[in-house]
Amino acid sequence: MSSQADTRELSYADALLEATRMEMARDPSVFVMGQGVDDPKGHYGTTMNLHREFGPGRSFDTPIAEETMTGVAVGAALNGMRPIHVHQRVDFLMLCMNQLVNMAAKMSYMFGGGARVPIVVRAGIGRSWGQGAQHSQSLYGMLMHVPGLKVVVPSSPYDAKGCLIAAIRDDNPVIMIEHRMLYRLRGPVPEEAYEVPLGKARVVREGSDITVVAISHMVVEALRAVDLLASKGVSVELVDPVSVAPLDTQTILASVAKTKRLLFVDNDWTIAGASAEVLAAVAETFQGREPVQVRRMGYHPSPCPTTRPLEDLYYPSPEGIAEAVLEFFPGRALDRENSMAERPELSEFKGPF
Amino acid sequence: MSSQADTRELSYADALLEATRMEMARDPSVFVMGQGVDDPKGHYGTTMNLHREFGPGRSFDTPIAEETMTGVAVGAALNGMRPIHVHQRVDFLMLCMNQLVNMAAKMSYMFGGGARVPIVVRAGIGRSWGQGAQHSQSLYGMLMHVPGLKVVVPSSPYDAKGCLIAAIRDDNPVIMIEHRMLYRLRGPVPEEAYEVPLGKARVVREGSDITVVAISHMVVEALRAVDLLASKGVSVELVDPVSVAPLDTQTILASVAKTKRLLFVDNDWTIAGASAEVLAAVAETFQGREPVQVRRMGYHPSPCPTTRPLEDLYYPSPEGIAEAVLEFFPGRALDRENSMAERPELSEFKGPF
Amino acid sequence: MPTGNDGNLPDWPRLYHALYRIRAVEERIAEIYPSDLIKSPIHLSIGQEAVAVGVCEALSARDIVFGTYRGHAMYLAKGGDLKTMMAELYGKATGTGRGKSGSMHLMDNAAGVMGTSAIVGSHLSNAVGFALAEQLKGGDRVTAVFFGDGASDQGTFHESLNFASLKALPVLFVCENNDYAIFSDSAARMAGARLHEKARGYGIESDCIDSGEFTEILEAAEAAVASIRTGGGPRFLEIKTWRAMEHVGPSADDHLNYRPAEAIQTWSRRDPVQAAGSRLAPDQRAAIEAAVAEEIEAALSFAADSPFPAAEELGAHVFAS
Amino acid sequence: MPTGNDGNLPDWPRLYHALYRIRAVEERIAEIYPSDLIKSPIHLSIGQEAVAVGVCEALSARDIVFGTYRGHAMYLAKGGDLKTMMAELYGKATGTGRGKSGSMHLMDNAAGVMGTSAIVGSHLSNAVGFALAEQLKGGDRVTAVFFGDGASDQGTFHESLNFASLKALPVLFVCENNDYAIFSDSAARMAGARLHEKARGYGIESDCIDSGEFTEILEAAEAAVASIRTGGGPRFLEIKTWRAMEHVGPSADDHLNYRPAEAIQTWSRRDPVQAAGSRLAPDQRAAIEAAVAEEIEAALSFAADSPFPAAEELGAHVFAS
Ligand SMILES: Cc1ncc(C[n+]2csc(CCOP(=O)(O)OP(=O)(O)O)c2C)c(N)n1
Ligand SMILES: Cc1ncc(C[n+]2csc(CCOP(=O)(O)OP(=O)(O)O)c2C)c(N)n1
Ligand SMILES: [Mg+2]
Ligand SMILES: [Mg+2]
């Protein structure tokens, strides 16, 4: 990681655009498709002007027909291409679960290795304001249930670029979950092409008292919680799984073996999701032989409401995360009044979408 | 449960048919729709002749258009009806995840209580022979992730009838997962209408040494494992969750608190599924304060192969379950040679489907 | 609220009131939006009002409508309550969905507004199902479903037309064809015949109105509703229209040059609200506008004065009971 | 294997060989099935062979086909290997999918059989995508996709036609219209115009062959393939045919009386294998049949003698590497 310190900074969105451009330039089989990828906004800038640079055959708008367009991507992959299919929102993947789960995830196996489906499915998640029940889901907890799918959830510009390059070069279906509140986040990104291995967790912050695992935008929120905890004498080890399928439980469990405490901050519902899987792995690994304390938090178990006061309760917050950490350490508490994190990506959001 | 002892026996399929007929007779808003429900096989007999008895408007075939037909059921429910939508296989629900997840599961909440969606979605799962990657999934582990959906997995004729009646009367979307190898299973079924509460686990067999939780057809397999263990001096408490959403963790945890051992035999992939959720609940509840041993088993984490030798490895078996139980008790082992369970529903299956 | 048409000449004052009211509400929403009182995406129907008003004028109060995230016009035209709508946009407990709906999911059971969805195309089948239930129950309500040209890209559009025709269901499909799905024009998404022609392929009697003329829309809708009501099965209306503002948000976006200047001009000349207003005497028009302004300010006060939902509301209504 | 047609008269001995071979293979499969050597559902094409052979005859060896669980005929007509197919049905490691495919997921890359799917309609878009890639790469292979009438119920049928037409893709849609989806006749599922007419609604040139006549099928397929190959964009063929056996399994099921007796008789008179065979001299025919019988027995021996996959195979190929 130290080598990154010197590198130039890019936004998460620009890191994705750069990864795409580099791979498209390197490999003529890579192309981009999706609703609005060639429009004036270029999916938050991540596909901006690719159709101009590489021609309209390699970055094109599609009908609003998720099932079939996903099937088209699968078919193109069977013919040697490496499509990147972009969706504004993961909610819309519910329309192409059949192609993802029954077709893409199955082909390599059900044809005994006779087919490969190198597709990348990029899907946005996350709040801004008032997106409501149908535009606020994360659903990686559902997708990771299916053998044959890879699901990555990068939280930094560095991982965004590296995961996307790795996903493009992977010979299997890879779903990339991108939180909209990350697109403008800036961070060091090397200029060259590099792969972030799919299936390797990243220790974001080393610590010794408690392991906090956080996903996607919750990594940003958890870092804020760590700051709020600065004066509380709690040493937090923050782990970002980066990928939920495959899931690097080894790195997480190694951290938990050290700290004996785990707080999982999910960016999704927790029931039968990523946090359930990791807590189950803790139960399996320690078999109650050691006093390992665990807790998970995530989206409130309901659809997402639109009004801000309820939205604020629906999502884990830096203060809520910090408080949850402190509950592992009886006697220490957060002074809420003087502990409100700055969250510019949320407070500066002014709509409309 | 003792009252059941005297009652007449029915097959699981007939129990479903009886539940449907009783509810259709009681409530004119109940109707049945689905591919082939009015055909000569009547979905394994479960919808047999309903169109004759109640007229073609109340039990009808549909186009092969899962997304729209589910939306039709949702719309009919909004207009006061209680549709039962029957699918040959849960795999096909991947085509209507949008209606289930984005529409049916959301409407009550996103309209602030202004809408209710009393639909029942019945879906078959399970092996017979060589069904392969696209016709062997269970996926309740995926469906239970979504707030707003209820998901039930009855394993006995008694629960089949009672759950279906409860599901029909419930004002919310209820998905009922039916294993094909259960349809011919016989058991006591009271003649009157009764509801099995959705969200209440059932202790199938009381015991003190280990809690085995099994789902759907795995309850049958686990009972066979219990028989294989008869001479091994292990007292098994067998728990059937009956419903995975809501999931009655309380009953399961109470059993585990007693036995300090949990084997979860899933009828699905385990990753981020029902077994993960329950093991996570164990970790949360006991916090490593007591030496609770846990293990889960389920489908092999791959698509399902068609050839019998691999299929036999893909699914948990009575012998495999018994061995897994014995691994909790060092020094005791199963004599495989003399311990093969009879499994008539599998051995007598002769195709074609 | 329009209460059905009796075959006489259009009642222009009433119609202008309906059209102007929607316009004025949405312009006021656009004005308020930068103040952040409305923290929810808004998709305005400015320019498209004639479709909602024309069709709802042909419906009776008991009839049912289903619509999209671009639903203000339909909601108001069908008689949805303005106060609870504004409270909903403000995220208040008195809103149509107690603050859980926002602009995209308006509903008003009493007015027959069965809800609006933000998943493109997904509500068509719900409307068809509602109509199926109506048929099964022997009721006489007509269900109308509003959707954009973009929704017809979805397979469910075809599946829904097919099933509606197969069962001769009492449903009116209303395609608000504004030629764009966000920035994507229909030529980039659709091949072959026009939508109303494709609908005919399912044996559904279909009409198209390309002029934007209110009376044409009204007449076509009345004929369609009358036929549906008397057991004629589903009907389809493709109504060309024009979105004056950006896809989502309070502003215009024609500076992005994604739509032909000529079409922009043509449709600006066809503005349905101006067209209706010009039929009235100036003082009559002014009186209507003043009444509307008053109603809007009252609704805004109601919204502003209402409380936000309490924390307990977060867990309520996950399930109906 | 058919190697494309040169415009001369049909080569009946070769065609009869192709047709009869499929029939004989499937009849043998039906015969074996009760012995439980094949532990996987079988969907026979008996009665429908003319479609697969007619279309594949028009394709070149390098062209591509996608099909369904009812895929034996297409697989064989396109040149798929019989030995590995039978080994697959027996669940053996030497099978097309190493025992993981069964009858429903045959594939033969070398022969251009890109795979078969058991989710009704889901492979249409895959074929369209394959053709898109071919266009992007500037290749000249034609992709043909076989599907049943039931598949057209699915929205993806429409979405796929639309996108293929929009991009003028080199894809041939082949609807094997046997009028039934399991027990459900098309009238219970489809409203409006016939499928090839609906295809025309997307601007796709379409043909229908209702007679079951092999030469008509062949000629229509040749015309369609020639047009596609020279950049004419997608084409659509609706070919009426008849499934002689039950939907799934080795037996007939006409005793269930779900299909009109008249139609059963008509189509039995039209049996494409008999029709082709009757064009040959008896000894020529007998020689072909004997050769086929020998080939089948060799394939069955190969299958029987092959080992089952080892346990390690269970975890292999979840991901490609
Ligand atoms: C299934 C789905 N895919 C994509 C989107 C993103 N999206 C939101 S609005 C829209 C355009 C819809 O266009 P149209 O149906 O013509 O309606 P209009 O906005 O013009 O009223 C799209 C693609 C969505 N909401 N749902
Ligand atoms: C998406 C989906 N829904 C339902 C089924 C169950 N099913 C299997 S075959 C079949 C009938 C398909 O009929 P058709 O497409 O006409 O093909 P045919 O069997 O006549 O060759 C159905 C409904 C399925 N396999 N996939
Ligand atoms: Mg539009
Ligand atoms: Mg058919």
Tab-separated table of C-alpha atoms in Angstrom, chain A residues 78-287:
chain	number	residue	atom	x	y	z
A	78	LEU	CA	-19.753	-17.089	-25.502
A	79	ASN	CA	-18.452	-15.685	-28.788
A	80	GLY	CA	-15.222	-14.453	-27.261
A	81	MET	CA	-16.163	-10.947	-26.182
A	82	ARG	CA	-15.837	-9.393	-22.728
A	83	PRO	CA	-18.886	-7.199	-22.290
A	84	ILE	CA	-19.288	-4.752	-19.430
A	85	HIS	CA	-22.982	-4.316	-18.785
A	86	VAL	CA	-23.808	-1.212	-16.782
A	87	HIS	CA	-26.968	-0.776	-14.694
A	88	GLN	CA	-27.972	2.387	-12.922
A	89	ARG	CA	-29.231	0.376	-9.993
A	90	VAL	CA	-28.920	-3.099	-8.613
A	91	ASP	CA	-32.703	-3.168	-8.145
A	92	PHE	CA	-32.986	-3.605	-11.903
A	93	LEU	CA	-30.980	-6.816	-11.706
A	94	MET	CA	-34.143	-8.371	-10.326
A	95	LEU	CA	-35.285	-8.306	-13.947
A	96	CYS	CA	-32.300	-10.318	-15.140
A	97	MET	CA	-31.804	-12.723	-12.263
A	98	ASN	CA	-32.719	-15.487	-14.659
A	99	GLN	CA	-29.814	-14.714	-16.967
A	100	LEU	CA	-27.455	-14.200	-14.047
A	101	VAL	CA	-28.484	-17.135	-11.879
A	102	ASN	CA	-29.835	-19.707	-14.337
A	103	MET	CA	-27.647	-18.976	-17.334
A	104	ALA	CA	-24.400	-17.086	-16.654
A	105	ALA	CA	-23.665	-18.734	-13.314
A	106	LYS	CA	-24.430	-22.193	-14.673
A	107	MET	CA	-22.850	-22.420	-18.103
A	108	SER	CA	-19.288	-23.298	-17.211
A	109	TYR	CA	-20.432	-26.093	-14.954
A	110	MET	CA	-23.412	-27.432	-16.816
A	111	PHE	CA	-21.415	-27.731	-20.009
A	112	GLY	CA	-18.586	-29.432	-18.157
A	113	GLY	CA	-16.193	-26.580	-18.810
A	114	GLY	CA	-17.255	-26.246	-22.427
A	115	ALA	CA	-18.394	-22.649	-22.058
A	116	ARG	CA	-17.088	-19.584	-20.322
A	117	VAL	CA	-18.982	-16.388	-19.624
A	118	PRO	CA	-16.633	-13.472	-19.040
A	119	ILE	CA	-19.116	-10.721	-18.391
A	120	VAL	CA	-18.906	-7.823	-15.977
A	121	VAL	CA	-22.166	-6.508	-14.592
A	122	ARG	CA	-21.800	-3.126	-12.958
A	123	ALA	CA	-24.661	-2.032	-10.729
A	124	GLY	CA	-25.159	1.060	-8.613
A	125	ILE	CA	-26.492	0.946	-5.092
A	126	GLY	CA	-27.015	3.443	-2.368
A	127	ARG	CA	-28.748	6.388	-0.973
A	128	SER	CA	-28.739	10.025	-1.986
A	129	TRP	CA	-32.097	11.242	-0.895
A	130	GLY	CA	-35.566	9.831	-0.935
A	131	GLN	CA	-34.826	7.064	-3.412
A	132	GLY	CA	-37.360	4.892	-1.685
A	133	ALA	CA	-38.171	1.219	-1.622
A	134	GLN	CA	-37.391	0.391	-5.240
A	135	HIS	CA	-34.135	2.290	-5.671
A	136	SER	CA	-32.243	1.652	-2.457
A	137	GLN	CA	-31.475	-2.029	-2.267
A	138	SER	CA	-28.022	-3.582	-2.212
A	139	LEU	CA	-28.820	-7.246	-2.717
A	140	TYR	CA	-25.232	-8.489	-2.805
A	141	GLY	CA	-26.297	-10.591	0.160
A	142	MET	CA	-28.635	-12.363	-2.229
A	143	LEU	CA	-26.271	-12.611	-5.170
A	144	MET	CA	-23.439	-14.129	-3.128
A	145	HIS	CA	-25.668	-17.119	-2.374
A	146	VAL	CA	-25.233	-18.426	-5.917
A	147	PRO	CA	-22.194	-20.552	-6.837
A	148	GLY	CA	-20.792	-19.456	-10.170
A	149	LEU	CA	-21.153	-15.732	-9.599
A	150	LYS	CA	-18.412	-13.450	-8.321
A	151	VAL	CA	-19.548	-10.335	-6.492
A	152	VAL	CA	-17.222	-7.455	-5.671
A	153	VAL	CA	-17.932	-4.384	-3.568
A	154	PRO	CA	-14.946	-2.019	-3.834
A	155	SER	CA	-14.926	0.950	-1.483
A	156	SER	CA	-11.969	2.998	-2.712
A	157	PRO	CA	-10.844	4.443	-6.040
A	158	TYR	CA	-7.817	2.148	-5.884
A	159	ASP	CA	-9.936	-0.957	-5.508
A	160	ALA	CA	-12.488	0.297	-8.014
A	161	LYS	CA	-9.893	0.452	-10.754
A	162	GLY	CA	-8.137	-2.737	-9.768
A	163	CYS	CA	-11.299	-4.748	-9.290
A	164	LEU	CA	-12.776	-3.615	-12.559
A	165	ILE	CA	-9.636	-4.588	-14.442
A	166	ALA	CA	-9.550	-7.936	-12.684
A	167	ALA	CA	-13.243	-8.431	-13.373
A	168	ILE	CA	-12.848	-7.687	-17.056
A	169	ARG	CA	-9.971	-10.151	-17.332
A	170	ASP	CA	-11.760	-12.820	-15.307
A	171	ASP	CA	-13.326	-15.588	-17.382
A	172	ASN	CA	-16.460	-15.670	-15.244
A	173	PRO	CA	-19.463	-13.511	-14.520
A	174	VAL	CA	-18.464	-10.797	-12.074
A	175	ILE	CA	-20.999	-8.441	-10.556
A	176	MET	CA	-19.559	-5.174	-9.340
A	177	ILE	CA	-21.566	-3.290	-6.751
A	178	GLU	CA	-20.868	0.443	-6.736
A	179	HIS	CA	-22.273	2.785	-4.119
A	180	ARG	CA	-23.255	6.112	-5.649
A	181	MET	CA	-21.965	8.067	-2.685
A	182	LEU	CA	-18.502	6.720	-3.508
A	183	TYR	CA	-18.306	7.974	-7.084
A	184	ARG	CA	-16.902	11.348	-6.071
A	185	LEU	CA	-14.631	9.989	-3.376
A	186	ARG	CA	-10.983	10.711	-4.229
A	187	GLY	CA	-7.963	8.597	-3.454
A	188	PRO	CA	-4.613	7.464	-4.789
A	189	VAL	CA	-4.798	5.462	-8.004
A	190	PRO	CA	-1.700	4.260	-9.846
A	191	GLU	CA	-1.573	5.237	-13.493
A	192	GLU	CA	-0.711	1.815	-14.813
A	193	ALA	CA	-3.114	-1.081	-15.181
A	194	TYR	CA	-3.238	-3.377	-12.177
A	195	GLU	CA	-5.512	-6.052	-10.838
A	196	VAL	CA	-6.927	-6.211	-7.353
A	197	PRO	CA	-7.441	-9.911	-6.722
A	198	LEU	CA	-11.113	-10.890	-6.519
A	199	GLY	CA	-11.510	-12.729	-3.254
A	200	LYS	CA	-8.929	-11.042	-1.078
A	201	ALA	CA	-9.958	-8.859	1.849
A	202	ARG	CA	-8.034	-5.706	2.686
A	203	VAL	CA	-7.013	-4.618	6.166
A	204	VAL	CA	-7.754	-0.918	5.924
A	205	ARG	CA	-6.639	0.041	9.407
A	206	GLU	CA	-4.693	-2.172	11.784
A	207	GLY	CA	-5.784	-2.428	15.375
A	208	SER	CA	-5.911	-4.804	18.273
A	209	ASP	CA	-9.116	-4.423	20.304
A	210	ILE	CA	-11.907	-5.076	17.852
A	211	THR	CA	-12.358	-6.106	14.250
A	212	VAL	CA	-14.787	-3.995	12.296
A	213	VAL	CA	-15.737	-5.403	8.905
A	214	ALA	CA	-17.483	-2.922	6.661
A	215	ILE	CA	-18.648	-3.054	3.073
A	216	SER	CA	-18.675	-0.474	0.312
A	217	HIS	CA	-19.788	2.948	1.553
A	218	MET	CA	-19.833	1.586	5.099
A	219	VAL	CA	-16.033	1.487	4.953
A	220	VAL	CA	-16.143	5.271	4.648
A	221	GLU	CA	-18.648	5.493	7.463
A	222	ALA	CA	-16.643	3.103	9.623
A	223	LEU	CA	-13.496	5.176	9.134
A	224	ARG	CA	-15.450	8.139	10.459
A	225	ALA	CA	-16.529	6.044	13.405
A	226	VAL	CA	-12.894	5.205	14.051
A	227	ASP	CA	-12.171	8.933	14.168
A	228	LEU	CA	-15.004	9.496	16.601
A	229	LEU	CA	-13.472	6.809	18.765
A	230	ALA	CA	-10.024	8.371	18.720
A	231	SER	CA	-10.207	9.580	22.320
A	232	LYS	CA	-11.866	6.435	23.626
A	233	GLY	CA	-8.802	4.271	23.694
A	234	VAL	CA	-10.214	1.592	21.420
A	235	SER	CA	-7.891	0.221	18.782
A	236	VAL	CA	-10.000	-0.792	15.800
A	237	GLU	CA	-8.880	-3.105	13.047
A	238	LEU	CA	-10.958	-2.243	9.993
A	239	VAL	CA	-11.311	-4.901	7.319
A	240	ASP	CA	-12.871	-4.400	3.902
A	241	PRO	CA	-13.797	-7.723	2.264
A	242	VAL	CA	-13.611	-6.012	-1.180
A	243	SER	CA	-15.251	-9.129	-2.585
A	244	VAL	CA	-18.164	-10.981	-1.028
A	245	ALA	CA	-17.993	-13.882	-3.496
A	246	PRO	CA	-15.516	-15.339	-3.167
A	247	LEU	CA	-15.370	-14.162	0.419
A	248	ASP	CA	-12.004	-14.040	2.133
A	249	THR	CA	-13.113	-15.286	5.520
A	250	GLN	CA	-9.506	-16.213	6.311
A	251	THR	CA	-8.331	-12.628	6.612
A	252	ILE	CA	-11.382	-11.687	8.646
A	253	LEU	CA	-11.050	-14.675	10.957
A	254	ALA	CA	-7.352	-14.023	11.467
A	255	SER	CA	-8.224	-10.535	12.633
A	256	VAL	CA	-10.993	-11.811	14.892
A	257	ALA	CA	-8.643	-14.427	16.334
A	258	LYS	CA	-6.485	-11.493	17.405
A	259	THR	CA	-9.143	-9.089	18.669
A	260	LYS	CA	-11.781	-11.559	19.853
A	261	ARG	CA	-14.402	-9.023	18.888
A	262	LEU	CA	-16.250	-8.544	15.607
A	263	LEU	CA	-18.603	-5.830	14.487
A	264	PHE	CA	-19.884	-6.338	10.961
A	265	VAL	CA	-21.286	-3.206	9.348
A	266	ASP	CA	-23.248	-4.393	6.384
A	267	ASN	CA	-24.366	-2.200	3.539
A	268	ASP	CA	-27.396	-4.366	2.987
A	269	TRP	CA	-29.978	-6.232	4.999
A	270	THR	CA	-28.258	-8.594	7.360
A	271	ILE	CA	-30.624	-11.585	7.234
A	272	ALA	CA	-28.993	-14.365	5.253
A	273	GLY	CA	-26.529	-11.882	3.847
A	274	ALA	CA	-22.815	-11.136	3.982
A	275	SER	CA	-22.767	-10.418	7.687
A	276	ALA	CA	-24.692	-13.611	8.449
A	277	GLU	CA	-22.146	-15.579	6.465
A	278	VAL	CA	-19.211	-14.086	8.355
A	279	LEU	CA	-20.797	-14.512	11.770
A	280	ALA	CA	-21.557	-18.119	10.828
A	281	ALA	CA	-17.908	-18.565	9.899
A	282	VAL	CA	-16.944	-17.208	13.310
A	283	ALA	CA	-19.237	-19.723	14.998
A	284	GLU	CA	-17.764	-22.525	12.908
A	285	THR	CA	-14.186	-21.493	13.483
A	286	PHE	CA	-14.182	-20.817	17.189
A	287	GLN	CA	-16.823	-23.415	18.139
